[in-house]
CSV table of C-alpha atoms in Angstrom, one decimal:
chain,number,residue,atom,x,y,z
A,1,MET,CA,95.5,149.6,100.6
A,2,SER,CA,95.2,152.4,97.1
A,3,LYS,CA,98.3,151.4,95.3
A,4,SER,CA,97.9,149.3,92.8
A,5,LEU,CA,98.2,145.9,91.9
A,6,THR,CA,100.9,145.4,89.3
A,7,LEU,CA,99.5,142.7,86.2
A,8,TYR,CA,102.2,141.3,84.3
A,9,ASP,CA,101.3,139.0,82.0
A,10,ILE,CA,100.9,137.7,77.7
A,11,PRO,CA,98.9,140.0,76.1
A,12,SER,CA,97.0,138.6,72.4
A,13,THR,CA,95.1,139.3,69.5
A,14,LEU,CA,91.4,139.6,71.3
A,15,LEU,CA,89.3,142.5,72.4
A,16,ASN,CA,90.7,142.7,75.5
A,17,ASN,CA,94.5,141.4,75.5
A,18,ALA,CA,93.7,138.6,78.2
A,19,TRP,CA,94.9,135.0,77.0
A,20,SER,CA,97.3,132.7,79.5
A,21,PRO,CA,95.2,131.1,81.4
A,22,ASN,CA,97.4,131.0,84.1
A,23,GLY,CA,97.0,134.8,84.1
A,24,ASN,CA,92.8,134.9,84.3
A,25,LYS,CA,93.3,132.0,87.3
A,26,VAL,CA,95.2,135.8,89.3
A,27,ARG,CA,92.8,137.9,87.7
A,28,TYR,CA,89.7,136.5,89.1
A,29,VAL,CA,91.6,135.9,91.7
A,30,ILE,CA,92.1,140.2,91.9
A,31,ASN,CA,88.4,141.5,90.9
A,32,TYR,CA,87.1,138.4,93.9
A,33,LYS,CA,88.8,140.1,96.0
A,34,GLY,CA,87.8,143.6,94.5
A,35,LEU,CA,92.0,144.8,94.7
A,36,PRO,CA,92.7,147.9,92.5
A,37,TYR,CA,95.2,146.8,90.5
A,38,ARG,CA,96.5,147.4,86.1
A,39,THR,CA,97.9,144.7,83.8
A,40,GLU,CA,101.1,145.4,82.2
A,41,TRP,CA,101.3,143.8,78.5
A,42,VAL,CA,104.4,142.0,78.5
A,43,GLU,CA,105.2,139.6,74.6
A,44,PHE,CA,106.8,136.0,75.2
A,45,PRO,CA,110.2,137.1,73.8
A,46,HIS,CA,110.6,140.0,76.3
A,47,ILE,CA,109.2,138.1,79.8
A,48,GLU,CA,112.8,137.1,80.9
A,49,ALA,CA,114.1,141.1,80.3
A,50,LEU,CA,111.5,142.1,82.5
A,51,TYR,CA,113.1,140.0,85.4
A,52,LYS,CA,116.2,141.0,84.2
A,53,LYS,CA,115.0,144.6,84.6
A,54,LEU,CA,113.4,144.2,88.2
A,55,GLY,CA,116.2,141.9,88.8
A,56,VAL,CA,113.1,139.4,90.2
A,57,GLN,CA,114.9,136.3,90.8
A,58,ALA,CA,112.8,133.0,88.6
A,59,SER,CA,110.2,131.2,90.8
A,60,ALA,CA,110.5,127.9,88.6
A,61,THR,CA,113.5,126.0,86.3
A,62,LYS,CA,113.0,124.6,83.1
A,63,ALA,CA,113.3,121.0,82.5
A,64,ASP,CA,116.9,120.8,83.6
A,65,GLY,CA,117.2,121.8,86.8
A,66,ILE,CA,119.1,124.9,86.7
A,67,THR,CA,118.2,127.0,83.5
A,68,PRO,CA,116.0,129.3,85.1
A,69,HIS,CA,112.2,129.5,84.0
A,70,TYR,CA,111.0,132.9,83.3
A,71,THR,CA,107.3,133.0,83.4
A,72,LEU,CA,103.8,135.1,84.0
A,73,PRO,CA,101.0,136.5,85.2
A,74,LEU,CA,104.2,137.9,87.3
A,75,LEU,CA,102.3,140.4,90.7
A,76,TYR,CA,103.7,143.6,91.6
A,77,ASP,CA,103.6,145.3,95.0
A,78,PRO,CA,104.1,148.7,95.9
A,79,SER,CA,102.7,148.4,99.9
A,80,THR,CA,105.5,145.8,100.3
A,81,GLY,CA,107.4,145.9,97.1
A,82,ALA,CA,106.9,142.0,96.3
A,83,PHE,CA,107.2,140.9,92.8
A,84,VAL,CA,105.4,137.4,93.0
A,85,SER,CA,105.4,134.9,90.3
A,86,ASP,CA,103.5,131.5,89.7
A,87,SER,CA,99.3,131.3,89.9
A,88,ALA,CA,100.0,129.7,92.9
A,89,ALA,CA,102.3,131.1,95.1
A,90,ILE,CA,100.5,134.7,93.8
A,91,VAL,CA,97.1,133.8,95.2
A,92,ARG,CA,98.6,131.9,98.3
A,93,TYR,CA,100.7,135.7,98.1
A,94,LEU,CA,97.4,138.4,98.2
A,95,ASP,CA,95.5,135.9,101.0
A,96,LYS,CA,98.7,136.3,103.3
A,97,ILE,CA,98.7,140.6,102.6
A,98,TYR,CA,95.3,141.3,102.2
A,99,PRO,CA,93.5,139.4,105.1
A,100,GLU,CA,90.7,141.8,105.2
A,101,THR,CA,89.7,140.5,101.7
A,102,PRO,CA,87.5,137.2,100.8
A,103,THR,CA,90.0,135.1,101.2
A,104,VAL,CA,89.7,132.3,98.2
A,105,ILE,CA,91.8,129.1,100.2
A,106,PRO,CA,90.1,128.7,103.4
A,107,ALA,CA,92.4,128.0,106.4
A,108,GLY,CA,92.8,124.1,105.9
A,109,THR,CA,92.5,123.7,102.2
A,110,ASP,CA,95.6,124.7,101.2
A,111,ALA,CA,97.3,121.2,101.3
A,112,PHE,CA,94.5,120.3,99.1
A,113,HIS,CA,94.4,122.5,96.9
A,114,TYR,CA,97.9,121.3,96.4
A,115,ALA,CA,96.5,117.6,95.4
A,116,PHE,CA,93.8,119.6,93.6
A,117,HIS,CA,95.9,121.8,91.2
A,118,GLU,CA,97.5,118.0,90.5
A,119,ALA,CA,95.3,116.0,90.2
A,120,LEU,CA,93.2,118.2,87.4
A,121,VAL,CA,96.5,118.3,85.7
A,122,ARG,CA,96.7,114.6,86.2
A,123,SER,CA,93.3,114.3,85.3
A,124,GLN,CA,93.8,115.4,82.0
A,125,SER,CA,95.1,113.8,78.9
A,126,GLY,CA,96.6,116.2,76.7
A,127,ALA,CA,92.7,116.4,74.4
A,128,LEU,CA,92.9,119.9,75.7
A,129,ARG,CA,95.8,120.9,74.4
A,130,LYS,CA,95.6,120.1,71.6
A,131,LEU,CA,92.4,121.2,70.8
A,132,VAL,CA,92.9,124.6,72.0
A,133,GLY,CA,96.5,125.0,72.9
A,134,ILE,CA,97.8,124.9,69.5
A,135,PRO,CA,95.1,127.3,67.8
A,136,ALA,CA,95.3,129.2,71.8
A,137,THR,CA,98.7,130.1,69.7
A,138,PHE,CA,97.4,131.4,66.0
A,139,LEU,CA,95.7,134.6,69.0
A,140,LEU,CA,99.0,135.4,69.8
A,141,ASN,CA,100.5,138.8,68.8
A,142,PRO,CA,103.2,138.5,66.0
A,143,VAL,CA,106.5,138.5,68.4
A,144,SER,CA,104.8,135.5,70.7
A,145,GLU,CA,103.4,133.9,68.0
A,146,GLU,CA,106.9,133.4,66.3
A,147,TYR,CA,108.7,133.1,69.8
A,148,TYR,CA,106.3,130.8,71.2
A,149,ARG,CA,106.3,128.9,67.3
A,150,ARG,CA,110.3,128.8,67.5
A,151,THR,CA,110.2,127.6,70.9
A,152,ARG,CA,107.9,125.0,71.0
A,153,GLU,CA,107.6,123.4,67.5
A,154,ALA,CA,111.4,122.7,68.3
A,155,ASN,CA,110.7,121.6,71.7
A,156,ALA,CA,107.9,119.9,72.6
A,157,PHE,CA,107.1,119.0,68.6
A,158,GLY,CA,109.8,117.8,67.3
A,159,GLY,CA,110.4,120.5,64.5
A,160,ARG,CA,106.7,119.7,63.5
A,161,LYS,CA,104.8,123.1,62.6
A,162,LEU,CA,102.1,123.5,64.6
A,163,GLU,CA,99.2,123.7,61.7
A,164,ASP,CA,100.9,119.4,61.3
A,165,VAL,CA,100.0,119.2,64.6
A,166,SER,CA,96.5,120.7,64.7
A,167,PRO,CA,94.4,117.2,65.1
A,168,LYS,CA,91.3,117.6,62.3
A,169,GLY,CA,88.3,115.7,60.7
A,170,GLU,CA,87.3,113.0,62.2
A,171,ASP,CA,91.1,113.8,65.2
A,172,ARG,CA,89.5,116.3,65.8
A,173,LYS,CA,85.8,114.4,66.4
A,174,ARG,CA,88.2,111.9,68.1
A,175,GLU,CA,90.0,114.2,70.9
A,176,TRP,CA,86.6,116.8,71.8
A,177,ALA,CA,85.2,113.4,73.0
A,178,ARG,CA,88.7,112.9,75.2
A,179,VAL,CA,87.9,117.0,76.5
A,180,LYS,CA,84.4,115.1,77.2
A,181,GLU,CA,86.2,112.4,79.1
A,182,ASP,CA,88.7,114.6,81.3
A,183,LEU,CA,86.2,116.7,82.8
A,184,GLY,CA,84.6,113.8,83.2
A,185,LYS,CA,86.0,112.9,85.4
A,186,VAL,CA,86.7,115.7,87.3
A,187,ASN,CA,83.2,116.7,86.9
A,188,ALA,CA,82.6,113.1,89.5
A,189,TRP,CA,84.7,115.1,92.8
A,190,TYR,CA,82.1,116.9,93.2
A,191,GLY,CA,79.5,117.4,95.4
A,192,LYS,CA,75.7,115.7,94.2
A,193,GLY,CA,74.4,119.8,93.2
A,194,ASP,CA,76.9,121.3,94.3
A,195,ARG,CA,77.9,124.1,92.3
A,196,TYR,CA,81.9,124.6,93.5
A,197,VAL,CA,83.9,122.3,94.5
A,198,MET,CA,83.1,123.4,98.7
A,199,GLY,CA,79.7,123.4,97.9
A,200,ASP,CA,78.4,126.9,98.3
A,201,THR,CA,81.9,129.0,99.7
A,202,VAL,CA,83.8,129.6,96.3
A,203,SER,CA,87.9,128.5,97.0
A,204,TYR,CA,90.4,129.5,93.7
A,205,ALA,CA,90.3,125.3,93.3
A,206,ASP,CA,86.8,126.8,91.6
A,207,PHE,CA,89.5,129.7,89.8
A,208,THR,CA,91.9,127.4,88.9
A,209,VAL,CA,88.9,125.0,86.4
A,210,SER,CA,86.8,128.0,85.3
A,211,ALA,CA,90.7,129.2,83.8
A,212,SER,CA,90.7,126.1,82.1
A,213,ILE,CA,86.5,126.5,80.7
A,214,LEU,CA,87.5,130.0,79.7
A,215,TRP,CA,90.5,129.4,77.7
A,216,ILE,CA,88.1,127.0,75.5
A,217,ARG,CA,85.3,130.4,75.4
A,218,THR,CA,88.8,132.3,74.2
A,219,VAL,CA,89.9,129.9,71.9
A,220,CYS,CA,86.7,128.6,70.0
A,221,GLY,CA,84.5,131.6,70.8
A,222,ALA,CA,81.1,132.0,72.5
A,223,ASP,CA,79.6,131.3,69.2
A,224,SER,CA,81.6,128.2,68.6
A,225,GLU,CA,79.5,124.4,68.2
A,226,GLU,CA,82.2,123.3,70.9
A,227,TRP,CA,81.3,126.4,73.3
A,228,LYS,CA,77.9,125.4,72.5
A,229,ASP,CA,78.8,121.5,73.5
A,230,ILE,CA,80.5,122.5,76.2
A,231,LEU,CA,77.0,124.4,77.8
A,232,THR,CA,75.3,121.1,77.3
A,233,TRP,CA,78.2,118.7,79.7
A,234,HIS,CA,78.1,117.0,83.0
A,235,GLU,CA,74.5,119.7,83.7
A,236,GLY,CA,75.9,122.7,82.5
A,237,ARG,CA,78.2,122.7,85.3
A,238,TRP,CA,80.9,124.7,82.9
A,239,GLY,CA,79.1,126.5,81.6
A,240,THR,CA,77.5,127.8,84.9
A,241,LEU,CA,80.7,128.5,86.5
A,242,VAL,CA,82.2,130.0,84.2
A,243,LYS,CA,78.4,132.2,83.7
A,244,ASP,CA,79.6,132.5,87.7
A,245,PHE,CA,82.6,134.4,87.3
A,246,GLU,CA,81.9,136.7,84.1
A,247,LYS,CA,82.1,139.2,86.7
A,248,TYR,CA,85.5,139.3,87.8
A,249,GLU,CA,87.0,138.7,84.6
A,250,THR,CA,87.6,142.5,84.0
A,251,VAL,CA,91.0,143.7,82.4
A,252,LEU,CA,92.5,145.8,83.7
B,1,MET,CA,74.2,102.1,118.7
B,2,SER,CA,75.2,99.2,120.5
B,3,LYS,CA,76.0,96.6,117.3
B,4,SER,CA,78.6,95.5,116.0
B,5,LEU,CA,79.9,96.5,112.4
B,6,THR,CA,81.3,93.7,110.6
B,7,LEU,CA,84.3,94.6,108.0
B,8,TYR,CA,84.5,91.6,105.9
B,9,ASP,CA,88.6,92.1,105.4
B,10,ILE,CA,92.1,89.9,103.6
B,11,PRO,CA,93.6,88.2,105.9
B,12,SER,CA,96.8,87.6,105.7
B,13,THR,CA,99.8,84.8,108.0
B,14,LEU,CA,100.7,88.0,110.1
B,15,LEU,CA,99.8,87.8,113.5
B,16,ASN,CA,97.0,90.0,113.7
B,17,ASN,CA,95.8,89.3,110.2
B,18,ALA,CA,95.9,93.1,108.4
B,19,TRP,CA,97.4,93.1,105.9
B,20,SER,CA,95.3,95.9,102.5
B,21,PRO,CA,96.1,98.8,102.8
B,22,ASN,CA,91.9,100.1,101.7
B,23,GLY,CA,91.2,97.6,104.7
B,24,ASN,CA,93.7,99.9,107.1
B,25,LYS,CA,92.0,102.7,105.8
B,26,VAL,CA,88.5,102.1,106.8
B,27,ARG,CA,90.0,100.3,110.3
B,28,TYR,CA,91.7,103.5,110.9
B,29,VAL,CA,88.2,105.1,110.2
B,30,ILE,CA,86.3,102.4,111.8
B,31,ASN,CA,88.2,103.1,115.7
B,32,TYR,CA,88.8,106.8,115.5
B,33,LYS,CA,85.4,107.3,115.8
B,34,GLY,CA,85.0,104.5,117.5
B,35,LEU,CA,82.7,102.5,116.5
B,36,PRO,CA,82.1,98.5,117.7
B,37,TYR,CA,83.1,95.8,115.0
B,38,ARG,CA,84.1,92.5,114.6
B,39,THR,CA,87.0,91.9,111.0
B,40,GLU,CA,85.1,89.3,109.1
B,41,TRP,CA,88.4,86.6,107.4
B,42,VAL,CA,87.9,86.5,103.4
B,43,GLU,CA,90.7,84.7,101.5
B,44,PHE,CA,90.8,86.1,97.9
B,45,PRO,CA,89.0,83.6,95.8
B,46,HIS,CA,86.0,83.5,98.5
B,47,ILE,CA,85.4,87.4,97.4
B,48,GLU,CA,83.2,86.8,95.4
B,49,ALA,CA,81.0,83.8,96.2
B,50,LEU,CA,81.1,86.1,99.7
B,51,TYR,CA,79.0,89.1,97.7
B,52,LYS,CA,76.8,86.6,96.1
B,53,LYS,CA,75.4,84.7,99.3
B,54,LEU,CA,74.9,88.7,101.2
B,55,GLY,CA,73.1,88.8,98.0
B,56,VAL,CA,75.4,92.8,97.3
B,57,GLN,CA,76.2,93.9,93.8
B,58,ALA,CA,80.2,94.7,93.2
B,59,SER,CA,80.5,98.6,93.0
B,60,ALA,CA,83.0,98.4,90.7
B,61,THR,CA,83.5,97.3,87.3
B,62,LYS,CA,86.3,95.2,85.7
B,63,ALA,CA,88.6,96.9,83.4
B,64,ASP,CA,86.0,95.5,80.6
B,65,GLY,CA,83.6,98.3,82.1
B,66,ILE,CA,81.3,95.4,82.3
B,67,THR,CA,82.0,92.2,84.9
B,68,PRO,CA,81.4,92.8,88.6
B,69,HIS,CA,85.4,93.5,90.1
B,70,TYR,CA,83.9,92.2,93.4
B,71,THR,CA,86.7,94.1,96.0
B,72,LEU,CA,87.0,94.2,99.8
B,73,PRO,CA,86.5,96.0,102.4
B,74,LEU,CA,83.0,95.0,102.8
B,75,LEU,CA,81.1,96.8,105.0
B,76,TYR,CA,78.5,95.4,106.7
B,77,ASP,CA,76.1,97.8,109.4
B,78,PRO,CA,73.5,95.8,111.1
B,79,SER,CA,71.9,99.0,112.5
B,80,THR,CA,70.4,99.9,108.8
B,81,GLY,CA,70.8,97.0,106.9
B,82,ALA,CA,73.8,98.3,104.7
B,83,PHE,CA,76.0,97.0,103.0
B,84,VAL,CA,79.3,99.8,101.8
B,85,SER,CA,82.3,98.7,99.3
B,86,ASP,CA,84.6,100.5,98.0
B,87,SER,CA,86.7,102.5,101.7
B,88,ALA,CA,86.1,106.0,101.3
B,89,ALA,CA,82.5,104.8,100.0
B,90,ILE,CA,82.0,103.3,103.3
B,91,VAL,CA,84.2,106.1,105.4
B,92,ARG,CA,82.1,108.2,103.9
B,93,TYR,CA,78.3,106.1,104.9
B,94,LEU,CA,79.9,106.4,108.4
B,95,ASP,CA,80.3,109.6,109.0
B,96,LYS,CA,76.9,109.9,107.0
B,97,ILE,CA,75.2,107.7,109.8
B,98,TYR,CA,77.0,109.0,112.5
B,99,PRO,CA,77.2,112.3,112.8
B,100,GLU,CA,77.9,112.1,116.8
B,101,THR,CA,81.4,110.4,115.8
B,102,PRO,CA,84.7,112.7,115.1
B,103,THR,CA,83.8,113.1,110.9
B,104,VAL,CA,86.8,113.4,108.9
B,105,ILE,CA,85.3,114.6,105.8
B,106,PRO,CA,84.9,117.8,107.1
B,107,ALA,CA,82.5,120.2,105.4
B,108,GLY,CA,83.3,121.5,102.5
B,109,THR,CA,86.5,119.2,101.9
B,110,ASP,CA,84.4,115.8,100.0
B,111,ALA,CA,84.6,117.0,96.2
B,112,PHE,CA,89.1,117.8,97.1
B,113,HIS,CA,89.0,114.4,99.5
B,114,TYR,CA,88.9,112.6,96.0
B,115,ALA,CA,90.5,115.1,94.0
B,116,PHE,CA,93.5,113.4,96.8
B,117,HIS,CA,92.8,111.0,95.9
B,118,GLU,CA,93.4,110.8,92.2
B,119,ALA,CA,96.3,112.8,93.1
B,120,LEU,CA,98.0,110.4,95.9
B,121,VAL,CA,97.6,107.5,93.5
B,122,ARG,CA,98.8,109.1,90.2
B,123,SER,CA,101.6,110.8,91.6
B,124,GLN,CA,102.8,107.7,92.1
B,125,SER,CA,105.4,106.0,89.5
B,126,GLY,CA,104.4,102.4,90.8
B,127,ALA,CA,108.3,102.4,91.9
B,128,LEU,CA,106.3,101.4,95.6
B,129,ARG,CA,103.7,98.5,94.4
B,130,LYS,CA,107.5,97.0,92.8
B,131,LEU,CA,109.2,97.3,95.2
B,132,VAL,CA,105.7,96.8,98.6
B,133,GLY,CA,102.7,95.0,97.0
B,134,ILE,CA,105.1,92.6,95.3
B,135,PRO,CA,106.7,90.9,98.5
B,136,ALA,CA,103.4,91.5,100.1
B,137,THR,CA,101.5,89.4,98.3
B,138,PHE,CA,104.5,86.6,99.8
B,139,LEU,CA,102.2,87.4,103.3
B,140,LEU,CA,98.9,86.0,102.0
B,141,ASN,CA,97.4,83.1,102.8
B,142,PRO,CA,98.8,79.5,100.6
B,143,VAL,CA,94.9,79.9,99.5
B,144,SER,CA,94.8,82.9,98.9
B,145,GLU,CA,98.4,83.9,97.1
B,146,GLU,CA,97.7,81.5,94.7
B,147,TYR,CA,94.7,83.2,93.4
B,148,TYR,CA,96.8,86.0,92.9
B,149,ARG,CA,99.2,84.7,91.5
B,150,ARG,CA,97.5,83.2,88.8
B,151,THR,CA,95.1,86.5,87.9
B,152,ARG,CA,97.8,88.7,88.4
B,153,GLU,CA,100.8,87.0,87.0
B,154,ALA,CA,98.6,86.1,83.4
B,155,ASN,CA,96.9,89.6,83.3
B,156,ALA,CA,99.5,93.0,84.1
B,157,PHE,CA,103.0,90.6,83.9
B,158,GLY,CA,103.0,89.2,80.7
B,159,GLY,CA,103.1,84.9,82.0
B,160,ARG,CA,106.0,86.8,84.6
B,161,LYS,CA,106.4,85.1,87.8
B,162,LEU,CA,105.8,87.8,90.8
B,163,GLU,CA,109.8,86.8,91.7
B,164,ASP,CA,110.2,87.5,88.7
B,165,VAL,CA,109.3,90.9,88.4
B,166,SER,CA,111.2,91.4,91.7
B,167,PRO,CA,113.5,94.5,91.1
B,168,LYS,CA,116.7,93.3,92.7
B,169,GLY,CA,120.1,94.9,93.4
B,170,GLU,CA,120.7,98.5,92.1
B,171,ASP,CA,116.8,97.8,90.9
B,172,ARG,CA,116.4,97.6,94.2
B,173,LYS,CA,118.4,100.8,95.0
B,174,ARG,CA,117.1,103.1,91.6
B,175,GLU,CA,113.6,102.2,92.5
B,176,TRP,CA,114.0,103.2,96.5
B,177,ALA,CA,114.8,106.6,95.2
B,178,ARG,CA,112.0,106.3,93.6
B,179,VAL,CA,109.6,105.7,96.4
B,180,LYS,CA,111.7,108.8,98.3
B,181,GLU,CA,110.4,110.8,95.1
B,182,ASP,CA,107.0,110.2,94.9
B,183,LEU,CA,106.8,110.9,99.2
B,184,GLY,CA,108.3,113.9,97.8
B,185,LYS,CA,105.7,115.6,95.7
B,186,VAL,CA,103.2,114.4,98.8
B,187,ASN,CA,105.4,116.0,101.2
B,188,ALA,CA,105.5,119.4,99.1
B,189,TRP,CA,101.6,119.2,99.2
B,190,TYR,CA,101.8,120.1,102.8
B,191,GLY,CA,101.6,123.8,105.3
B,192,LYS,CA,104.8,124.0,106.5
B,193,GLY,CA,105.4,122.2,109.7
B,194,ASP,CA,101.9,121.2,109.4
B,195,ARG,CA,101.1,117.1,111.0
B,196,TYR,CA,97.6,116.7,108.5
B,197,VAL,CA,97.0,117.6,105.7
B,198,MET,CA,93.9,120.0,106.9
B,199,GLY,CA,96.8,121.2,109.4
B,200,ASP,CA,95.5,120.8,112.5
B,201,THR,CA,92.5,118.9,111.7
B,202,VAL,CA,92.6,115.3,111.2
B,203,SER,CA,91.0,114.0,108.4
B,204,TYR,CA,90.2,110.9,105.9
B,205,ALA,CA,93.5,112.8,103.3
B,206,ASP,CA,95.3,111.9,106.7
B,207,PHE,CA,94.0,108.2,106.6
B,208,THR,CA,95.0,106.9,102.9
B,209,VAL,CA,97.7,108.7,103.6
B,210,SER,CA,99.3,106.6,106.6
B,211,ALA,CA,97.8,103.1,105.2
B,212,SER,CA,99.6,103.9,102.0
B,213,ILE,CA,103.6,104.4,105.0
B,214,LEU,CA,102.0,101.5,107.1
B,215,TRP,CA,102.1,99.1,104.1
B,216,ILE,CA,105.8,99.6,103.8
B,217,ARG,CA,106.1,99.5,107.8
B,218,THR,CA,104.1,95.9,107.5
B,219,VAL,CA,105.2,94.2,104.5
B,220,CYS,CA,109.2,95.5,105.2
B,221,GLY,CA,109.0,95.3,108.8
B,222,ALA,CA,109.6,97.9,111.6
B,223,ASP,CA,113.0,96.3,112.1
B,224,SER,CA,113.4,96.9,108.2
B,225,GLU,CA,116.4,99.3,107.0
B,226,GLU,CA,113.7,100.2,104.9
B,227,TRP,CA,111.9,101.3,107.8
B,228,LYS,CA,114.7,103.2,109.1
B,229,ASP,CA,115.1,105.0,106.2
B,230,ILE,CA,112.2,106.0,106.3
B,231,LEU,CA,111.6,107.4,109.1
B,232,THR,CA,114.2,109.9,108.3
B,233,TRP,CA,112.7,111.0,105.1
B,234,HIS,CA,111.3,114.9,104.7
B,235,GLU,CA,111.3,115.7,108.4
B,236,GLY,CA,110.1,112.0,110.0
B,237,ARG,CA,106.8,113.6,108.6
B,238,TRP,CA,106.0,109.8,107.9
B,239,GLY,CA,107.1,107.9,110.3
B,240,THR,CA,105.1,111.1,112.7
B,241,LEU,CA,101.9,109.7,111.1
B,242,VAL,CA,101.5,106.3,111.4
B,243,LYS,CA,102.7,106.6,115.0
B,244,ASP,CA,99.9,109.3,115.7
B,245,PHE,CA,97.7,106.7,114.5
B,246,GLU,CA,99.8,103.7,116.0
B,247,LYS,CA,96.5,103.9,118.6
B,248,TYR,CA,93.3,103.1,115.0
B,249,GLU,CA,95.5,99.8,113.9
B,250,THR,CA,93.7,97.7,116.1
B,251,VAL,CA,92.6,94.4,114.9
B,252,LEU,CA,89.1,93.9,116.2
């Protein structure tokens, strides 16, 4: 294939714009597969209009189970004319349509990948969301930050400002310890000395883990105390993983 | 190998004694591997004494993280002299020591199996525990039932009798609907038309799912409304699975 894929993703004030962990999961995979692509940046409040302009159905619904939930990343593949949203669905699509590229969900591991995602999400206490997810908001462009605040502060935080929900001082230390504990549960799944979930074989599960860790580096910064701390956790597993995949972070 | 493994398991008033889902997981695997074994039945209040008599360390601790938690199943392998407790550890042991038998945790899926277990446990709301776990108690022999009641009624149920915690009438219907919903989440992980977690390949993940479903048949009975209902759920996935593995239920 020669036509570039389009990856619709949420921009930020960061140098390379890349901000969203879900966007980064897909970007990792596209780069790993060596597929040509370009990113189209779409601010939070413009996502719904984009879907409507493109005539694409939302693949998810909001909590009520009815209202369409328009999310990024969204992939457009000009070779097939397909639009695919939801990072896990995008990755499965790419494995299927481009079998000549390295597979990220090896045969027989599809259900395991769904369960892995479930386990990964459910093993997290929410500490990472508080410690990293909230300050991440402040890296959005103003139009997205305003939108994010307006929708999240009202719904998820009962009217409290994000700044007030963000843990500080001793609270922050306690939450940080919980992040380590949460990652310790994930660490315990790995085989002794294994670099990846499947041992020596890279799979999508690794990219999902790495995108969560990359999120910490993105928000706290590579020079932060937090990042330096993580590099020492669990025999350096997390730093090694992100380092291994650094070459697939390229934003085009 | 010619020497029989010993599987220490909890007995019940049922015809073949087999009662424990964790015991059944290991039994499935031993039979699937075609390894000779015999079961040694040990009542709940005698488990700790058994460990001490055998000079075996507990592999788990109670909630305080210190007090040893003596659990069954426990496996004794006379060929190596090893005692192994915890069903997941036993199965991994058997895969390693008897590589000439069918592997249940295929290469590269070890971490996936840990995550699968985590996802399976965490995707359950507790409805199955209430609806099936509580009446299961009444199938224990008196000495175990008394012990189970004494320890569980005091700790987990705040002094309430198991009979009073067991949902009835409309409550029961609601909880049963939740069991279906919980299993629906697990069903969604499977590939379309796939019989097993890994597609055509049987793995330990299938035995763990099947042991949960078998638990329902064991407690409610194969002629119960509940069991007939389950056979219709999710395109018959659960009934098919238990039926497929029926030949590995053999209690020796």
